[in-house]
Amino acid sequence: MEKDYYTRRQEIGADDDIFPLKNGNTTSSANIVNSAESTELQEMEQMAMDRDTEIQNLVKGVNDLAVIFKELSVLVIDQGNILDRIDYNIEQAVHHTKKAKGHLIKTEEYQKSRIRRCIFCLLASILIMVILLIIKHI
C-alpha cells in the first residue's frame, strides 16, 4: 500500500512539492496536484495512519498477552510447588502410618504376653494356696 502511495506521488510529479513553502519555493497552480489526486493521497495517508494505529494496538495486545503468559507461568510453577509439598506430606503420612502400625503390633504383643503372665501368676498363686490348704488339713 505504501509502495503504491510513493509510486503514485512520483507519477504525478509531487516528489518535493508536498510542503511548497518549506523550501522557499512558491508554486503556481499548475504544479499543485488536482483535487481528485489530492483526495486520493489524503485517503492513502489516512489509511497508512490507521494501519499504523492498528499495528500499535496489535503490538500492545501482544505485549499484554506476553505479560499474562509470564504471570500464568509463575502461577503454574507455584501450583507445581504446592503439589510437590502435598505429595511429600502424603508420603510422610504413609511412612508414619506404617511406623504406627508396627508400634501397635508390638504393643498388642506386649499386652498379650502381660495378660498371659498375669494369668500364669494367678494360677500359680491358686495352686500354692490349694497346696497350703491341703497341707493345713492334713
PDB file of N, CA and C in Angstrom, residues 13-107:
ATOM      1  N   GLY A  13       4.350  13.691 -10.127  1.00  0.00           N
ATOM      2  CA  GLY A  13       5.406  14.693 -10.044  1.00  0.00           C
ATOM      3  C   GLY A  13       5.370  15.489  -8.767  1.00  0.00           C
ATOM      4  N   ALA A  14       4.951  14.868  -7.689  1.00  0.00           N
ATOM      5  CA  ALA A  14       4.852  15.569  -6.411  1.00  0.00           C
ATOM      6  C   ALA A  14       5.939  15.113  -5.470  1.00  0.00           C
ATOM      7  N   ASP A  15       7.154  14.979  -5.950  1.00  0.00           N
ATOM      8  CA  ASP A  15       8.231  14.474  -5.111  1.00  0.00           C
ATOM      9  C   ASP A  15       8.532  15.395  -3.939  1.00  0.00           C
ATOM     10  N   ASP A  16       8.806  16.658  -4.211  1.00  0.00           N
ATOM     11  CA  ASP A  16       9.195  17.572  -3.133  1.00  0.00           C
ATOM     12  C   ASP A  16       8.191  18.696  -2.958  1.00  0.00           C
ATOM     13  N   ASP A  17       7.047  18.612  -3.602  1.00  0.00           N
ATOM     14  CA  ASP A  17       6.093  19.705  -3.563  1.00  0.00           C
ATOM     15  C   ASP A  17       5.004  19.509  -2.529  1.00  0.00           C
ATOM     16  N   ILE A  18       5.192  18.613  -1.557  1.00  0.00           N
ATOM     17  CA  ILE A  18       4.170  18.407  -0.536  1.00  0.00           C
ATOM     18  C   ILE A  18       4.082  19.643   0.343  1.00  0.00           C
ATOM     19  N   PHE A  19       5.231  20.159   0.707  1.00  0.00           N
ATOM     20  CA  PHE A  19       5.284  21.365   1.525  1.00  0.00           C
ATOM     21  C   PHE A  19       5.982  22.444   0.701  1.00  0.00           C
ATOM     22  N   PRO A  20       5.303  23.143  -0.160  1.00  0.00           N
ATOM     23  CA  PRO A  20       5.940  24.053  -1.099  1.00  0.00           C
ATOM     24  C   PRO A  20       6.612  25.231  -0.416  1.00  0.00           C
ATOM     25  N   LEU A  21       6.126  25.703   0.683  1.00  0.00           N
ATOM     26  CA  LEU A  21       6.716  26.866   1.326  1.00  0.00           C
ATOM     27  C   LEU A  21       7.890  26.500   2.211  1.00  0.00           C
ATOM     28  N   LYS A  22       8.098  25.234   2.463  1.00  0.00           N
ATOM     29  CA  LYS A  22       9.164  24.789   3.352  1.00  0.00           C
ATOM     30  C   LYS A  22      10.529  25.069   2.729  1.00  0.00           C
ATOM     31  N   ASN A  23      10.693  24.877   1.432  1.00  0.00           N
ATOM     32  CA  ASN A  23      11.963  25.084   0.745  1.00  0.00           C
ATOM     33  C   ASN A  23      12.089  26.507   0.215  1.00  0.00           C
ATOM     34  N   GLY A  24      11.118  27.311   0.477  1.00  0.00           N
ATOM     35  CA  GLY A  24      11.150  28.682  -0.009  1.00  0.00           C
ATOM     36  C   GLY A  24      10.631  28.804  -1.417  1.00  0.00           C
ATOM     37  N   ASN A  25      10.128  27.759  -2.009  1.00  0.00           N
ATOM     38  CA  ASN A  25       9.603  27.789  -3.374  1.00  0.00           C
ATOM     39  C   ASN A  25       8.143  28.196  -3.339  1.00  0.00           C
ATOM     40  N   THR A  26       7.789  29.011  -4.261  1.00  0.00           N
ATOM     41  CA  THR A  26       6.370  29.322  -4.425  1.00  0.00           C
ATOM     42  C   THR A  26       5.926  28.582  -5.659  1.00  0.00           C
ATOM     43  N   THR A  27       4.850  27.901  -5.533  1.00  0.00           N
ATOM     44  CA  THR A  27       4.396  27.097  -6.657  1.00  0.00           C
ATOM     45  C   THR A  27       3.184  27.732  -7.272  1.00  0.00           C
ATOM     46  N   SER A  28       3.047  27.493  -8.506  1.00  0.00           N
ATOM     47  CA  SER A  28       1.875  28.015  -9.208  1.00  0.00           C
ATOM     48  C   SER A  28       0.789  26.960  -9.182  1.00  0.00           C
ATOM     49  N   SER A  29      -0.362  27.311  -9.621  1.00  0.00           N
ATOM     50  CA  SER A  29      -1.483  26.385  -9.613  1.00  0.00           C
ATOM     51  C   SER A  29      -1.264  25.241 -10.585  1.00  0.00           C
ATOM     52  N   ALA A  30      -0.362  25.388 -11.533  1.00  0.00           N
ATOM     53  CA  ALA A  30      -0.092  24.315 -12.485  1.00  0.00           C
ATOM     54  C   ALA A  30       0.658  23.173 -11.825  1.00  0.00           C
ATOM     55  N   ASN A  31       1.489  23.460 -10.811  1.00  0.00           N
ATOM     56  CA  ASN A  31       2.290  22.422 -10.145  1.00  0.00           C
ATOM     57  C   ASN A  31       1.523  21.704  -9.039  1.00  0.00           C
ATOM     58  N   ILE A  32       0.422  22.222  -8.590  1.00  0.00           N
ATOM     59  CA  ILE A  32      -0.335  21.611  -7.487  1.00  0.00           C
ATOM     60  C   ILE A  32      -1.161  20.459  -8.039  1.00  0.00           C
ATOM     61  N   VAL A  33      -1.191  19.399  -7.326  1.00  0.00           N
ATOM     62  CA  VAL A  33      -1.934  18.207  -7.719  1.00  0.00           C
ATOM     63  C   VAL A  33      -3.413  18.530  -7.734  1.00  0.00           C
ATOM     64  N   ASN A  34      -4.100  18.022  -8.742  1.00  0.00           N
ATOM     65  CA  ASN A  34      -5.524  18.327  -8.815  1.00  0.00           C
ATOM     66  C   ASN A  34      -6.252  17.746  -7.609  1.00  0.00           C
ATOM     67  N   SER A  35      -7.446  18.181  -7.373  1.00  0.00           N
ATOM     68  CA  SER A  35      -8.162  17.840  -6.133  1.00  0.00           C
ATOM     69  C   SER A  35      -8.497  16.358  -6.038  1.00  0.00           C
ATOM     70  N   ALA A  36      -8.750  15.678  -7.119  1.00  0.00           N
ATOM     71  CA  ALA A  36      -9.064  14.246  -7.059  1.00  0.00           C
ATOM     72  C   ALA A  36      -7.849  13.451  -6.602  1.00  0.00           C
ATOM     73  N   GLU A  37      -6.689  13.796  -7.155  1.00  0.00           N
ATOM     74  CA  GLU A  37      -5.472  13.095  -6.758  1.00  0.00           C
ATOM     75  C   GLU A  37      -5.091  13.456  -5.332  1.00  0.00           C
ATOM     76  N   SER A  38      -5.331  14.689  -4.958  1.00  0.00           N
ATOM     77  CA  SER A  38      -5.043  15.132  -3.592  1.00  0.00           C
ATOM     78  C   SER A  38      -5.918  14.376  -2.596  1.00  0.00           C
ATOM     79  N   THR A  39      -7.179  14.203  -2.941  1.00  0.00           N
ATOM     80  CA  THR A  39      -8.078  13.466  -2.061  1.00  0.00           C
ATOM     81  C   THR A  39      -7.637  12.016  -1.938  1.00  0.00           C
ATOM     82  N   GLU A  40      -7.212  11.468  -3.080  1.00  0.00           N
ATOM     83  CA  GLU A  40      -6.730  10.081  -3.060  1.00  0.00           C
ATOM     84  C   GLU A  40      -5.482   9.955  -2.189  1.00  0.00           C
ATOM     85  N   LEU A  41      -4.590  10.938  -2.282  1.00  0.00           N
ATOM     86  CA  LEU A  41      -3.381  10.921  -1.447  1.00  0.00           C
ATOM     87  C   LEU A  41      -3.734  11.050   0.029  1.00  0.00           C
ATOM     88  N   GLN A  42      -4.690  11.905   0.324  1.00  0.00           N
ATOM     89  CA  GLN A  42      -5.114  12.067   1.721  1.00  0.00           C
ATOM     90  C   GLN A  42      -5.729  10.770   2.251  1.00  0.00           C
ATOM     91  N   GLU A  43      -6.517  10.106   1.404  1.00  0.00           N
ATOM     92  CA  GLU A  43      -7.109   8.821   1.822  1.00  0.00           C
ATOM     93  C   GLU A  43      -6.028   7.786   2.076  1.00  0.00           C
ATOM     94  N   MET A  44      -4.998   7.767   1.203  1.00  0.00           N
ATOM     95  CA  MET A  44      -3.898   6.818   1.392  1.00  0.00           C
ATOM     96  C   MET A  44      -3.120   7.130   2.669  1.00  0.00           C
ATOM     97  N   GLU A  45      -2.908   8.420   2.917  1.00  0.00           N
ATOM     98  CA  GLU A  45      -2.222   8.811   4.157  1.00  0.00           C
ATOM     99  C   GLU A  45      -3.048   8.415   5.376  1.00  0.00           C
ATOM    100  N   GLN A  46      -4.364   8.629   5.283  1.00  0.00           N
ATOM    101  CA  GLN A  46      -5.241   8.253   6.398  1.00  0.00           C
ATOM    102  C   GLN A  46      -5.224   6.746   6.620  1.00  0.00           C
ATOM    103  N   MET A  47      -5.235   5.984   5.513  1.00  0.00           N
ATOM    104  CA  MET A  47      -5.176   4.527   5.636  1.00  0.00           C
ATOM    105  C   MET A  47      -3.849   4.096   6.246  1.00  0.00           C
ATOM    106  N   ALA A  48      -2.765   4.766   5.881  1.00  0.00           N
ATOM    107  CA  ALA A  48      -1.456   4.427   6.443  1.00  0.00           C
ATOM    108  C   ALA A  48      -1.428   4.732   7.936  1.00  0.00           C
ATOM    109  N   MET A  49      -2.017   5.877   8.323  1.00  0.00           N
ATOM    110  CA  MET A  49      -2.072   6.213   9.755  1.00  0.00           C
ATOM    111  C   MET A  49      -2.954   5.229  10.509  1.00  0.00           C
ATOM    112  N   ASP A  50      -4.084   4.852   9.907  1.00  0.00           N
ATOM    113  CA  ASP A  50      -4.967   3.862  10.543  1.00  0.00           C
ATOM    114  C   ASP A  50      -4.255   2.531  10.703  1.00  0.00           C
ATOM    115  N   ARG A  51      -3.536   2.127   9.665  1.00  0.00           N
ATOM    116  CA  ARG A  51      -2.785   0.868   9.720  1.00  0.00           C
ATOM    117  C   ARG A  51      -1.723   0.936  10.816  1.00  0.00           C
ATOM    118  N   ASP A  52      -1.045   2.089  10.905  1.00  0.00           N
ATOM    119  CA  ASP A  52      -0.024   2.258  11.935  1.00  0.00           C
ATOM    120  C   ASP A  52      -0.652   2.168  13.327  1.00  0.00           C
ATOM    121  N   THR A  53      -1.819   2.794  13.493  1.00  0.00           N
ATOM    122  CA  THR A  53      -2.520   2.731  14.784  1.00  0.00           C
ATOM    123  C   THR A  53      -2.922   1.298  15.105  1.00  0.00           C
ATOM    124  N   GLU A  54      -3.425   0.577  14.115  1.00  0.00           N
ATOM    125  CA  GLU A  54      -3.814  -0.815  14.329  1.00  0.00           C
ATOM    126  C   GLU A  54      -2.605  -1.679  14.678  1.00  0.00           C
ATOM    127  N   ILE A  55      -1.475  -1.419  14.023  1.00  0.00           N
ATOM    128  CA  ILE A  55      -0.253  -2.170  14.332  1.00  0.00           C
ATOM    129  C   ILE A  55       0.194  -1.883  15.754  1.00  0.00           C
ATOM    130  N   GLN A  56       0.113  -0.612  16.164  1.00  0.00           N
ATOM    131  CA  GLN A  56       0.492  -0.268  17.540  1.00  0.00           C
ATOM    132  C   GLN A  56      -0.435  -0.947  18.538  1.00  0.00           C
ATOM    133  N   ASN A  57      -1.732  -0.988  18.231  1.00  0.00           N
ATOM    134  CA  ASN A  57      -2.675  -1.683  19.109  1.00  0.00           C
ATOM    135  C   ASN A  57      -2.374  -3.173  19.162  1.00  0.00           C
ATOM    136  N   LEU A  58      -2.017  -3.736  18.012  1.00  0.00           N
ATOM    137  CA  LEU A  58      -1.668  -5.155  17.956  1.00  0.00           C
ATOM    138  C   LEU A  58      -0.419  -5.438  18.786  1.00  0.00           C
ATOM    139  N   VAL A  59       0.581  -4.569  18.678  1.00  0.00           N
ATOM    140  CA  VAL A  59       1.813  -4.726  19.474  1.00  0.00           C
ATOM    141  C   VAL A  59       1.494  -4.639  20.958  1.00  0.00           C
ATOM    142  N   LYS A  60       0.640  -3.674  21.317  1.00  0.00           N
ATOM    143  CA  LYS A  60       0.255  -3.538  22.724  1.00  0.00           C
ATOM    144  C   LYS A  60      -0.459  -4.804  23.204  1.00  0.00           C
ATOM    145  N   GLY A  61      -1.363  -5.340  22.361  1.00  0.00           N
ATOM    146  CA  GLY A  61      -2.079  -6.564  22.717  1.00  0.00           C
ATOM    147  C   GLY A  61      -1.136  -7.748  22.879  1.00  0.00           C
ATOM    148  N   VAL A  62      -0.150  -7.846  21.984  1.00  0.00           N
ATOM    149  CA  VAL A  62       0.827  -8.941  22.082  1.00  0.00           C
ATOM    150  C   VAL A  62       1.660  -8.784  23.356  1.00  0.00           C
ATOM    151  N   ASN A  63       2.045  -7.562  23.679  1.00  0.00           N
ATOM    152  CA  ASN A  63       2.806  -7.336  24.915  1.00  0.00           C
ATOM    153  C   ASN A  63       1.975  -7.680  26.142  1.00  0.00           C
ATOM    154  N   ASP A  64       0.697  -7.295  26.121  1.00  0.00           N
ATOM    155  CA  ASP A  64      -0.190  -7.654  27.234  1.00  0.00           C
ATOM    156  C   ASP A  64      -0.323  -9.166  27.352  1.00  0.00           C
ATOM    157  N   LEU A  65      -0.427  -9.835  26.216  1.00  0.00           N
ATOM    158  CA  LEU A  65      -0.521 -11.290  26.208  1.00  0.00           C
ATOM    159  C   LEU A  65       0.751 -11.923  26.764  1.00  0.00           C
ATOM    160  N   ALA A  66       1.904 -11.348  26.423  1.00  0.00           N
ATOM    161  CA  ALA A  66       3.179 -11.864  26.950  1.00  0.00           C
ATOM    162  C   ALA A  66       3.217 -11.727  28.465  1.00  0.00           C
ATOM    163  N   VAL A  67       2.735 -10.605  28.989  1.00  0.00           N
ATOM    164  CA  VAL A  67       2.702 -10.403  30.447  1.00  0.00           C
ATOM    165  C   VAL A  67       1.773 -11.424  31.090  1.00  0.00           C
ATOM    166  N   ILE A  68       0.633 -11.667  30.474  1.00  0.00           N
ATOM    167  CA  ILE A  68      -0.315 -12.652  31.021  1.00  0.00           C
ATOM    168  C   ILE A  68       0.315 -14.036  31.053  1.00  0.00           C
ATOM    169  N   PHE A  69       1.025 -14.409  29.973  1.00  0.00           N
ATOM    170  CA  PHE A  69       1.665 -15.725  29.949  1.00  0.00           C
ATOM    171  C   PHE A  69       2.773 -15.825  30.993  1.00  0.00           C
ATOM    172  N   LYS A  70       3.507 -14.736  31.232  1.00  0.00           N
ATOM    173  CA  LYS A  70       4.529 -14.760  32.282  1.00  0.00           C
ATOM    174  C   LYS A  70       3.886 -14.976  33.644  1.00  0.00           C
ATOM    175  N   GLU A  71       2.801 -14.252  33.904  1.00  0.00           N
ATOM    176  CA  GLU A  71       2.097 -14.420  35.172  1.00  0.00           C
ATOM    177  C   GLU A  71       1.529 -15.833  35.294  1.00  0.00           C
ATOM    178  N   LEU A  72       1.023 -16.363  34.195  1.00  0.00           N
ATOM    179  CA  LEU A  72       0.491 -17.723  34.191  1.00  0.00           C
ATOM    180  C   LEU A  72       1.587 -18.740  34.481  1.00  0.00           C
ATOM    181  N   SER A  73       2.776 -18.522  33.920  1.00  0.00           N
ATOM    182  CA  SER A  73       3.876 -19.460  34.180  1.00  0.00           C
ATOM    183  C   SER A  73       4.278 -19.424  35.651  1.00  0.00           C
ATOM    184  N   VAL A  74       4.239 -18.233  36.261  1.00  0.00           N
ATOM    185  CA  VAL A  74       4.542 -18.132  37.694  1.00  0.00           C
ATOM    186  C   VAL A  74       3.497 -18.906  38.493  1.00  0.00           C
ATOM    187  N   LEU A  75       2.224 -18.760  38.124  1.00  0.00           N
ATOM    188  CA  LEU A  75       1.163 -19.493  38.824  1.00  0.00           C
ATOM    189  C   LEU A  75       1.324 -21.000  38.659  1.00  0.00           C
ATOM    190  N   VAL A  76       1.686 -21.434  37.453  1.00  0.00           N
ATOM    191  CA  VAL A  76       1.878 -22.868  37.211  1.00  0.00           C
ATOM    192  C   VAL A  76       3.030 -23.395  38.066  1.00  0.00           C
ATOM    193  N   ILE A  77       4.110 -22.627  38.140  1.00  0.00           N
ATOM    194  CA  ILE A  77       5.255 -23.040  38.962  1.00  0.00           C
ATOM    195  C   ILE A  77       4.848 -23.122  40.427  1.00  0.00           C
ATOM    196  N   ASP A  78       4.101 -22.116  40.899  1.00  0.00           N
ATOM    197  CA  ASP A  78       3.633 -22.139  42.295  1.00  0.00           C
ATOM    198  C   ASP A  78       2.741 -23.342  42.553  1.00  0.00           C
ATOM    199  N   GLN A  79       1.840 -23.629  41.624  1.00  0.00           N
ATOM    200  CA  GLN A  79       0.965 -24.787  41.793  1.00  0.00           C
ATOM    201  C   GLN A  79       1.769 -26.086  41.811  1.00  0.00           C
ATOM    202  N   GLY A  80       2.810 -26.150  40.967  1.00  0.00           N
ATOM    203  CA  GLY A  80       3.681 -27.328  40.964  1.00  0.00           C
ATOM    204  C   GLY A  80       4.364 -27.508  42.307  1.00  0.00           C
ATOM    205  N   ASN A  81       4.824 -26.394  42.894  1.00  0.00           N
ATOM    206  CA  ASN A  81       5.463 -26.468  44.211  1.00  0.00           C
ATOM    207  C   ASN A  81       4.480 -26.941  45.268  1.00  0.00           C
ATOM    208  N   ILE A  82       3.254 -26.428  45.192  1.00  0.00           N
ATOM    209  CA  ILE A  82       2.237 -26.840  46.161  1.00  0.00           C
ATOM    210  C   ILE A  82       1.938 -28.334  46.007  1.00  0.00           C
ATOM    211  N   LEU A  83       1.819 -28.804  44.762  1.00  0.00           N
ATOM    212  CA  LEU A  83       1.571 -30.234  44.527  1.00  0.00           C
ATOM    213  C   LEU A  83       2.731 -31.083  45.046  1.00  0.00           C
ATOM    214  N   ASP A  84       3.964 -30.601  44.868  1.00  0.00           N
ATOM    215  CA  ASP A  84       5.118 -31.333  45.383  1.00  0.00           C
ATOM    216  C   ASP A  84       5.060 -31.433  46.894  1.00  0.00           C
ATOM    217  N   ARG A  85       4.677 -30.333  47.554  1.00  0.00           N
ATOM    218  CA  ARG A  85       4.567 -30.360  49.020  1.00  0.00           C
ATOM    219  C   ARG A  85       3.466 -31.313  49.463  1.00  0.00           C
ATOM    220  N   ILE A  86       2.343 -31.300  48.766  1.00  0.00           N
ATOM    221  CA  ILE A  86       1.245 -32.209  49.111  1.00  0.00           C
ATOM    222  C   ILE A  86       1.702 -33.654  48.936  1.00  0.00           C
ATOM    223  N   ASP A  87       2.385 -33.936  47.834  1.00  0.00           N
ATOM    224  CA  ASP A  87       2.893 -35.283  47.576  1.00  0.00           C
ATOM    225  C   ASP A  87       3.863 -35.707  48.675  1.00  0.00           C
ATOM    226  N   TYR A  88       4.765 -34.804  49.058  1.00  0.00           N
ATOM    227  CA  TYR A  88       5.732 -35.112  50.122  1.00  0.00           C
ATOM    228  C   TYR A  88       5.002 -35.395  51.437  1.00  0.00           C
ATOM    229  N   ASN A  89       4.007 -34.564  51.767  1.00  0.00           N
ATOM    230  CA  ASN A  89       3.268 -34.761  53.013  1.00  0.00           C
ATOM    231  C   ASN A  89       2.500 -36.082  53.009  1.00  0.00           C
ATOM    232  N   ILE A  90       1.948 -36.466  51.854  1.00  0.00           N
ATOM    233  CA  ILE A  90       1.241 -37.753  51.766  1.00  0.00           C
ATOM    234  C   ILE A  90       2.225 -38.898  51.975  1.00  0.00           C
ATOM    235  N   GLU A  91       3.404 -38.810  51.370  1.00  0.00           N
ATOM    236  CA  GLU A  91       4.420 -39.853  51.550  1.00  0.00           C
ATOM    237  C   GLU A  91       4.835 -39.954  53.015  1.00  0.00           C
ATOM    238  N   GLN A  92       4.992 -38.807  53.665  1.00  0.00           N
ATOM    239  CA  GLN A  92       5.352 -38.814  55.083  1.00  0.00           C
ATOM    240  C   GLN A  92       4.230 -39.421  55.927  1.00  0.00           C
ATOM    241  N   ALA A  93       2.978 -39.114  55.586  1.00  0.00           N
ATOM    242  CA  ALA A  93       1.844 -39.675  56.326  1.00  0.00           C
ATOM    243  C   ALA A  93       1.812 -41.197  56.171  1.00  0.00           C
ATOM    244  N   VAL A  94       2.071 -41.686  54.953  1.00  0.00           N
ATOM    245  CA  VAL A  94       2.102 -43.137  54.730  1.00  0.00           C
ATOM    246  C   VAL A  94       3.226 -43.760  55.556  1.00  0.00           C
ATOM    247  N   HIS A  95       4.390 -43.139  55.563  1.00  0.00           N
ATOM    248  CA  HIS A  95       5.537 -43.661  56.321  1.00  0.00           C
ATOM    249  C   HIS A  95       5.215 -43.699  57.818  1.00  0.00           C
ATOM    250  N   HIS A  96       4.663 -42.608  58.336  1.00  0.00           N
ATOM    251  CA  HIS A  96       4.338 -42.557  59.773  1.00  0.00           C
ATOM    252  C   HIS A  96       3.219 -43.536  60.128  1.00  0.00           C
ATOM    253  N   THR A  97       2.282 -43.748  59.208  1.00  0.00           N
ATOM    254  CA  THR A  97       1.206 -44.708  59.464  1.00  0.00           C
ATOM    255  C   THR A  97       1.754 -46.128  59.544  1.00  0.00           C
ATOM    256  N   LYS A  98       2.678 -46.467  58.644  1.00  0.00           N
ATOM    257  CA  LYS A  98       3.304 -47.800  58.706  1.00  0.00           C
ATOM    258  C   LYS A  98       4.082 -47.967  60.004  1.00  0.00           C
ATOM    259  N   LYS A  99       4.781 -46.916  60.416  1.00  0.00           N
ATOM    260  CA  LYS A  99       5.528 -46.974  61.674  1.00  0.00           C
ATOM    261  C   LYS A  99       4.570 -47.163  62.856  1.00  0.00           C
ATOM    262  N   ALA A 100       3.451 -46.440  62.827  1.00  0.00           N
ATOM    263  CA  ALA A 100       2.465 -46.544  63.908  1.00  0.00           C
ATOM    264  C   ALA A 100       1.859 -47.945  63.939  1.00  0.00           C
ATOM    265  N   LYS A 101       1.626 -48.534  62.773  1.00  0.00           N
ATOM    266  CA  LYS A 101       1.094 -49.892  62.717  1.00  0.00           C
ATOM    267  C   LYS A 101       2.066 -50.873  63.375  1.00  0.00           C
ATOM    268  N   GLY A 102       3.360 -50.693  63.095  1.00  0.00           N
ATOM    269  CA  GLY A 102       4.372 -51.544  63.727  1.00  0.00           C
ATOM    270  C   GLY A 102       4.361 -51.393  65.241  1.00  0.00           C
ATOM    271  N   HIS A 103       4.241 -50.155  65.713  1.00  0.00           N
ATOM    272  CA  HIS A 103       4.181 -49.921  67.160  1.00  0.00           C
ATOM    273  C   HIS A 103       2.931 -50.548  67.774  1.00  0.00           C
ATOM    274  N   LEU A 104       1.803 -50.460  67.065  1.00  0.00           N
ATOM    275  CA  LEU A 104       0.572 -51.069  67.582  1.00  0.00           C
ATOM    276  C   LEU A 104       0.693 -52.587  67.666  1.00  0.00           C
ATOM    277  N   ILE A 105       1.330 -53.188  66.674  1.00  0.00           N
ATOM    278  CA  ILE A 105       1.528 -54.648  66.715  1.00  0.00           C
ATOM    279  C   ILE A 105       2.395 -55.031  67.904  1.00  0.00           C
ATOM    280  N   LYS A 106       3.491 -54.291  68.137  1.00  0.00           N
ATOM    281  CA  LYS A 106       4.361 -54.579  69.289  1.00  0.00           C
ATOM    282  C   LYS A 106       3.613 -54.393  70.600  1.00  0.00           C
ATOM    283  N   THR A 107       2.799 -53.338  70.686  1.00  0.00           N
ATOM    284  CA  THR A 107       2.035 -53.076  71.904  1.00  0.00           C
ATOM    285  C   THR A 107       1.032 -54.190  72.148  1.00  0.00           C
TER     286      THR A 107
END
